[in-house]
């Protein structure tokens, strides 16, 4: 983070957070407190290669919810396989679990000994029943394509 003076002794900073990258940021303390926005992962991409503590977003149908264990299972079918994502719900309880409904989750990956794939410690768990899932998948692919192109442009401008 860079600091400098602007006008009549007003302190500004150039924030490295996505929302105000390369611009003047008047909310510096807020930027330092906020977690990252989270990268979208398809449920079939969540495996042991996801780094511990990585902020991620994913989605699926709520298959089951165990209030006593603060655990929910989201499922999603891709091609002919059924995928499951385990979600730790301690930070979002109490919530009205609607089994069979579609949910989006934002949280951090946590690796546990008893599971082969990471558990998502939910910070936000939102019911989005009726959402167009193929359109969401297409939007995620387009976002990835855009970020890749932008990264290539940055690399080309440096060299």
XYZ file of N, CA and C in Angstrom:
477
model
N 0.836 -1.167 0.000
C 0.000 0.000 0.000
C 0.885 1.236 0.000
N 0.644 2.169 -0.904
C 1.406 3.403 -0.983
C 0.608 4.506 -0.309
N 1.313 5.432 0.314
C 0.647 6.580 0.930
C 1.215 7.859 0.349
N 0.474 8.918 0.415
C 0.949 10.196 -0.081
C 0.030 11.303 0.385
N 0.345 12.533 -0.037
C -0.450 13.695 0.340
C -1.190 14.210 -0.878
N -2.393 14.631 -0.663
C -3.224 15.152 -1.738
C -3.836 16.467 -1.276
N -3.728 17.484 -2.084
C -4.353 18.764 -1.755
C -3.845 19.312 -0.437
N -4.751 19.757 0.407
C -4.368 20.379 1.670
C -4.228 19.337 2.775
N -3.153 18.580 2.697
C -2.777 17.593 3.716
C -3.787 16.465 3.908
N -4.542 16.119 2.880
C -5.450 14.977 2.968
C -4.667 13.724 2.620
N -4.678 12.769 3.526
C -3.938 11.526 3.302
C -4.747 10.617 2.385
N -4.093 10.048 1.394
C -4.744 9.060 0.547
C -3.826 7.854 0.455
N -4.372 6.766 -0.034
C -3.574 5.571 -0.231
C -4.014 4.889 -1.511
N -3.089 4.195 -2.133
C -3.419 3.393 -3.295
C -3.635 1.981 -2.786
N -4.844 1.527 -2.861
C -5.232 0.252 -2.273
C -5.012 -0.875 -3.266
N -4.598 -2.020 -2.797
C -4.351 -3.177 -3.656
C -5.550 -4.126 -3.694
N -6.631 -3.764 -3.041
C -7.838 -4.582 -3.056
C -8.538 -4.360 -4.393
N -9.217 -5.395 -4.905
C -9.825 -5.349 -6.240
C -10.764 -4.173 -6.469
N -11.588 -3.817 -5.476
C -12.622 -2.817 -5.733
C -12.060 -1.448 -6.073
N -10.846 -1.148 -5.641
C -10.320 0.188 -5.903
C -8.855 0.133 -6.321
N -8.457 -0.941 -6.968
C -7.075 -1.103 -7.391
C -6.660 0.052 -8.305
N -5.446 0.570 -8.044
C -4.882 1.673 -8.816
C -5.730 2.936 -8.775
N -6.438 3.157 -7.682
C -7.210 4.381 -7.531
C -7.043 4.891 -6.109
N -7.499 6.086 -5.887
C -7.438 6.623 -4.539
C -8.468 5.910 -3.677
N -8.043 5.469 -2.521
C -8.952 4.730 -1.647
C -9.155 5.521 -0.370
N -10.374 5.979 -0.148
C -10.684 6.753 1.047
C -11.124 5.843 2.187
N -11.252 4.569 1.929
C -11.701 3.633 2.961
C -10.586 2.662 3.332
N -9.375 3.148 3.459
C -8.219 2.290 3.732
C -8.438 1.357 4.917
N -8.887 1.829 6.091
C -9.073 0.893 7.204
C -10.067 -0.212 6.868
N -11.127 0.117 6.145
C -12.119 -0.874 5.757
C -11.515 -1.904 4.818
N -10.707 -1.455 3.848
C -10.076 -2.355 2.889
C -9.184 -3.369 3.586
N -8.504 -2.937 4.638
C -7.606 -3.842 5.340
C -8.368 -4.883 6.151
N -9.623 -4.600 6.516
C -10.410 -5.525 7.334
C -11.177 -6.547 6.507
N -11.504 -6.209 5.288
C -12.364 -7.072 4.488
C -11.623 -8.309 3.983
N -12.287 -9.479 4.003
C -11.662 -10.661 3.401
C -11.710 -10.529 1.883
N -10.944 -11.370 1.201
C -10.961 -11.313 -0.261
C -12.346 -11.733 -0.768
N -12.638 -11.342 -1.996
C -13.964 -11.573 -2.563
C -14.254 -13.046 -2.802
N -13.246 -13.846 -2.988
C -13.448 -15.272 -3.207
C -13.532 -15.623 -4.670
N -12.779 -16.622 -5.054
C -12.763 -17.116 -6.425
C -13.841 -18.184 -6.549
N -14.585 -18.155 -7.648
C -15.595 -19.191 -7.874
C -14.928 -20.521 -8.193
N -15.370 -21.545 -7.518
C -14.978 -22.921 -7.817
C -16.252 -23.691 -8.116
N -16.229 -24.501 -9.155
C -17.334 -25.414 -9.378
C -17.215 -26.511 -8.318
N -18.314 -27.079 -7.881
C -18.234 -28.126 -6.849
C -17.299 -29.274 -7.230
N -17.201 -29.585 -8.506
C -16.334 -30.688 -8.945
C -14.861 -30.284 -8.956
N -14.554 -29.021 -8.703
C -13.162 -28.566 -8.643
C -12.625 -28.485 -7.217
N -13.504 -28.647 -6.246
C -13.079 -28.535 -4.849
C -12.496 -29.866 -4.412
N -11.179 -29.865 -4.234
C -10.470 -31.073 -3.822
C -9.284 -30.680 -2.948
N -8.413 -31.614 -2.682
C -7.292 -31.368 -1.776
C -6.289 -30.347 -2.319
N -6.376 -29.987 -3.602
C -5.444 -29.003 -4.158
C -5.843 -27.561 -3.823
N -7.059 -27.353 -3.292
C -7.476 -26.014 -2.879
C -6.688 -25.664 -1.613
N -5.954 -24.538 -1.621
C -5.111 -24.198 -0.466
C -5.921 -23.943 0.813
N -5.335 -24.328 1.930
C -5.925 -24.078 3.248
C -6.139 -22.573 3.425
N -7.320 -22.182 3.874
C -7.617 -20.776 4.119
C -8.018 -19.981 2.898
N -8.001 -20.597 1.713
C -8.360 -19.913 0.467
C -9.834 -19.517 0.518
N -10.114 -18.243 0.226
C -11.500 -17.792 0.171
C -12.084 -18.214 -1.167
N -13.237 -18.874 -1.109
C -13.851 -19.369 -2.338
C -15.352 -19.221 -2.304
N -15.934 -19.291 -3.479
C -17.395 -19.302 -3.659
C -17.738 -20.574 -4.410
N -18.832 -21.181 -4.018
C -19.328 -22.345 -4.747
C -20.834 -22.427 -4.555
N -21.430 -23.462 -5.103
C -22.884 -23.569 -5.102
C -23.304 -25.025 -5.165
N -24.570 -25.274 -4.897
C -25.134 -26.616 -5.003
C -26.475 -26.698 -4.299
N -27.111 -27.856 -4.442
C -28.396 -28.108 -3.768
C -28.126 -28.594 -2.356
N -28.885 -28.061 -1.405
C -28.738 -28.493 -0.022
C -29.326 -29.889 0.101
N -28.453 -30.844 0.302
C -28.840 -32.247 0.393
C -29.270 -32.586 1.812
N -28.462 -32.174 2.788
C -28.796 -32.429 4.182
C -28.131 -31.382 5.070
N -28.737 -31.184 6.237
C -28.239 -30.204 7.193
C -28.355 -30.786 8.589
N -27.255 -30.793 9.312
C -27.208 -31.304 10.676
C -26.909 -30.130 11.604
N -27.932 -29.619 12.280
C -27.779 -28.476 13.161
C -26.846 -28.796 14.327
N -26.939 -30.006 14.879
C -26.109 -30.388 16.031
C -24.619 -30.353 15.687
N -24.262 -30.718 14.457
C -22.857 -30.722 14.029
C -22.479 -29.460 13.248
N -23.458 -28.583 13.011
C -23.246 -27.368 12.209
C -22.617 -27.718 10.866
N -23.270 -28.639 10.169
C -22.724 -29.114 8.907
C -23.846 -29.273 7.874
N -23.561 -28.797 6.690
C -24.486 -28.944 5.561
C -23.731 -29.591 4.411
N -24.461 -30.318 3.589
C -23.884 -30.936 2.396
C -24.601 -30.362 1.179
N -23.807 -29.762 0.280
C -24.332 -29.290 -0.996
C -23.954 -30.306 -2.059
N -24.863 -30.594 -2.965
C -24.581 -31.550 -4.034
C -24.794 -30.875 -5.384
N -24.097 -31.418 -6.371
C -24.222 -30.895 -7.736
C -23.861 -32.002 -8.699
N -24.649 -32.147 -9.742
C -24.347 -33.141 -10.762
C -23.613 -32.462 -11.905
N -22.548 -33.130 -12.371
C -21.778 -32.629 -13.514
C -21.484 -33.832 -14.396
N -21.879 -33.729 -15.652
C -21.824 -34.877 -16.565
C -22.617 -36.002 -15.917
N -22.020 -37.140 -15.653
C -22.789 -38.228 -15.053
C -22.423 -38.450 -13.578
N -21.567 -37.596 -13.021
C -21.111 -37.781 -11.638
C -21.817 -36.813 -10.692
N -21.997 -37.260 -9.467
C -22.589 -36.448 -8.404
C -21.456 -35.989 -7.479
N -21.382 -34.685 -7.211
C -20.333 -34.124 -6.370
C -20.940 -33.546 -5.099
N -20.182 -33.635 -4.001
C -20.637 -33.112 -2.720
C -19.618 -32.124 -2.170
N -20.125 -31.080 -1.539
C -19.288 -30.105 -0.853
C -19.792 -30.022 0.576
N -18.891 -30.250 1.516
C -19.237 -30.154 2.926
C -19.065 -28.698 3.364
N -20.061 -28.162 4.082
C -20.055 -26.766 4.505
C -20.197 -26.704 6.024
N -19.269 -26.034 6.683
C -19.338 -25.768 8.111
C -20.203 -24.524 8.286
N -21.318 -24.639 9.010
C -22.295 -23.556 9.097
C -22.258 -22.789 10.422
N -21.232 -22.994 11.234
C -21.178 -22.345 12.555
C -21.347 -20.833 12.487
N -20.742 -20.192 11.492
C -20.764 -18.730 11.418
C -22.033 -18.163 10.789
N -22.906 -18.995 10.251
C -24.112 -18.489 9.592
C -25.388 -18.953 10.290
N -25.253 -19.591 11.429
C -26.438 -20.066 12.149
C -26.973 -18.976 13.057
N -28.266 -19.017 13.317
C -29.241 -19.949 12.774
C -29.712 -19.490 11.392
N -30.042 -20.458 10.563
C -30.628 -20.131 9.266
C -31.704 -21.165 8.949
N -32.639 -20.782 8.100
C -33.747 -21.654 7.726
C -33.289 -22.556 6.588
N -32.833 -23.740 6.923
C -32.367 -24.689 5.911
C -33.550 -25.208 5.106
N -33.453 -25.088 3.797
C -34.493 -25.582 2.899
C -33.881 -26.684 2.057
N -33.951 -27.898 2.564
C -33.355 -29.029 1.847
C -33.963 -29.155 0.459
N -33.092 -29.396 -0.522
C -33.523 -29.490 -1.909
C -33.414 -28.172 -2.652
N -33.193 -27.085 -1.919
C -33.060 -25.777 -2.551
C -31.607 -25.508 -2.927
N -31.441 -24.570 -3.842
C -30.128 -24.227 -4.358
C -29.505 -23.144 -3.492
N -28.202 -23.297 -3.150
C -27.491 -22.356 -2.282
C -26.172 -21.924 -2.902
N -25.796 -20.675 -2.623
C -24.465 -20.150 -2.906
C -23.762 -19.998 -1.569
N -22.479 -20.334 -1.519
C -21.716 -20.206 -0.277
C -20.417 -19.457 -0.556
N -20.065 -18.566 0.372
C -18.786 -17.863 0.370
C -18.110 -18.208 1.678
N -16.880 -18.707 1.607
C -16.177 -19.081 2.828
C -14.736 -19.469 2.557
N -14.094 -19.990 3.586
C -12.697 -20.394 3.487
C -12.582 -21.903 3.485
N -11.608 -22.395 2.728
C -11.339 -23.836 2.674
C -10.589 -24.243 3.934
N -11.029 -25.335 4.524
C -10.363 -25.887 5.707
C -10.180 -27.377 5.492
N -8.956 -27.834 5.605
C -8.678 -29.259 5.428
C -8.823 -29.968 6.764
N -9.557 -31.054 6.763
C -9.757 -31.857 7.967
C -9.309 -33.276 7.692
N -8.817 -33.925 8.736
C -8.286 -35.287 8.577
C -9.341 -36.282 8.110
N -10.585 -36.114 8.553
C -11.614 -37.102 8.246
C -12.193 -36.990 6.833
N -11.838 -35.935 6.103
C -12.364 -35.776 4.742
C -11.225 -35.629 3.737
N -11.447 -36.130 2.531
C -10.416 -36.035 1.486
C -10.441 -34.669 0.803
N -11.614 -34.040 0.731
C -11.694 -32.710 0.145
C -11.963 -31.701 1.258
N -11.619 -30.440 1.036
C -11.765 -29.450 2.103
C -13.220 -29.167 2.456
N -13.409 -28.715 3.676
C -14.700 -28.242 4.161
C -14.716 -26.735 3.930
N -15.840 -26.190 3.493
C -15.958 -24.748 3.314
C -16.573 -24.169 4.588
N -15.795 -23.327 5.289
C -16.300 -22.643 6.481
C -17.083 -21.429 6.002
N -18.408 -21.553 5.996
C -19.275 -20.541 5.403
C -19.254 -19.229 6.179
N -19.081 -18.139 5.434
C -19.261 -16.786 5.970
C -20.618 -16.254 5.504
N -20.997 -16.672 4.300
C -22.304 -16.317 3.744
C -22.871 -17.574 3.099
N -24.110 -17.877 3.406
C -24.808 -19.021 2.817
C -26.184 -18.515 2.413
N -26.407 -18.421 1.112
C -27.618 -17.789 0.596
C -28.431 -18.750 -0.246
N -29.716 -18.835 0.055
C -30.624 -19.640 -0.755
C -30.955 -18.849 -2.021
N -30.697 -19.462 -3.165
C -30.957 -18.809 -4.452
C -31.812 -19.714 -5.335
N -32.812 -20.314 -4.728
C -33.701 -21.222 -5.456
C -34.292 -20.514 -6.664
N -34.296 -21.183 -7.795
C -34.830 -20.621 -9.027
C -33.777 -19.969 -9.902
N -32.547 -19.908 -9.407
C -31.474 -19.313 -10.205
C -31.176 -20.203 -11.412
N -30.809 -19.576 -12.514
C -30.484 -20.281 -13.738
C -29.047 -20.815 -13.628
N -28.891 -22.089 -13.264
C -27.573 -22.681 -13.013
C -26.697 -22.721 -14.272
N -27.206 -23.129 -15.438
C -26.348 -23.094 -16.627
C -25.834 -21.687 -16.940
N -26.655 -20.677 -16.680
C -26.228 -19.304 -16.911
C -25.143 -18.900 -15.902
N -25.260 -19.336 -14.643
C -24.220 -19.084 -13.637
C -22.906 -19.732 -14.068
N -22.972 -20.984 -14.514
C -21.766 -21.681 -14.967
C -21.121 -20.940 -16.136
N -21.935 -20.470 -17.068
C -21.422 -19.718 -18.215
C -20.782 -18.411 -17.755
N -21.409 -17.730 -16.796
C -20.868 -16.470 -16.282
C -19.516 -16.690 -15.601
N -19.382 -17.777 -14.851
C -18.109 -18.092 -14.194
C -17.025 -18.343 -15.237
N -17.371 -19.081 -16.290
C -16.398 -19.333 -17.367
C -15.979 -18.027 -18.045
N -16.936 -17.142 -18.299
C -16.634 -15.856 -18.928
C -15.756 -15.000 -18.018
N -16.031 -15.018 -16.708
C -15.218 -14.261 -15.761
C -13.783 -14.781 -15.754
N -13.620 -16.085 -15.746
C -12.282 -16.678 -15.780
C -11.542 -16.287 -17.057
N -12.252 -16.339 -18.180
C -11.663 -15.968 -19.463
C -11.194 -14.514 -19.427
N -12.020 -13.629 -18.893
C -11.675 -12.212 -18.785
C -10.436 -12.018 -17.909
N -10.417 -12.665 -16.728
C -9.264 -12.522 -15.835
C -7.986 -13.058 -16.481
N -8.085 -14.162 -17.201
C -6.914 -14.708 -17.902
C -6.407 -13.744 -18.976
N -7.331 -13.175 -19.758
C -6.937 -12.219 -20.797
C -6.297 -10.983 -20.179
N -6.871 -10.505 -19.087
C -6.319 -9.330 -18.412
C -4.918 -9.623 -17.875
N -4.715 -10.811 -17.324
C -3.403 -11.201 -16.817
C -2.386 -11.275 -17.954
N -2.792 -11.829 -19.092
C -1.896 -11.905 -20.249
C -1.524 -10.515 -20.751
N -2.491 -9.594 -20.762
C -2.209 -8.229 -21.189
C -1.204 -7.563 -20.256
N -1.341 -7.792 -18.942
C -0.390 -7.233 -17.981
C 1.009 -7.787 -18.229
N 1.088 -9.098 -18.446
C 2.387 -9.739 -18.689
C 3.018 -9.239 -19.976
N 2.208 -9.056 -21.018
C 2.723 -8.563 -22.298
C 3.189 -7.114 -22.197
N 2.504 -6.304 -21.393
C 2.898 -4.895 -21.268
C 4.182 -4.747 -20.453
N 4.465 -5.693 -19.584
C 5.692 -5.647 -18.783
C 6.898 -6.036 -19.621
N 6.719 -7.013 -20.499
C 7.858 -7.494 -21.307
C 8.022 -6.773 -22.613
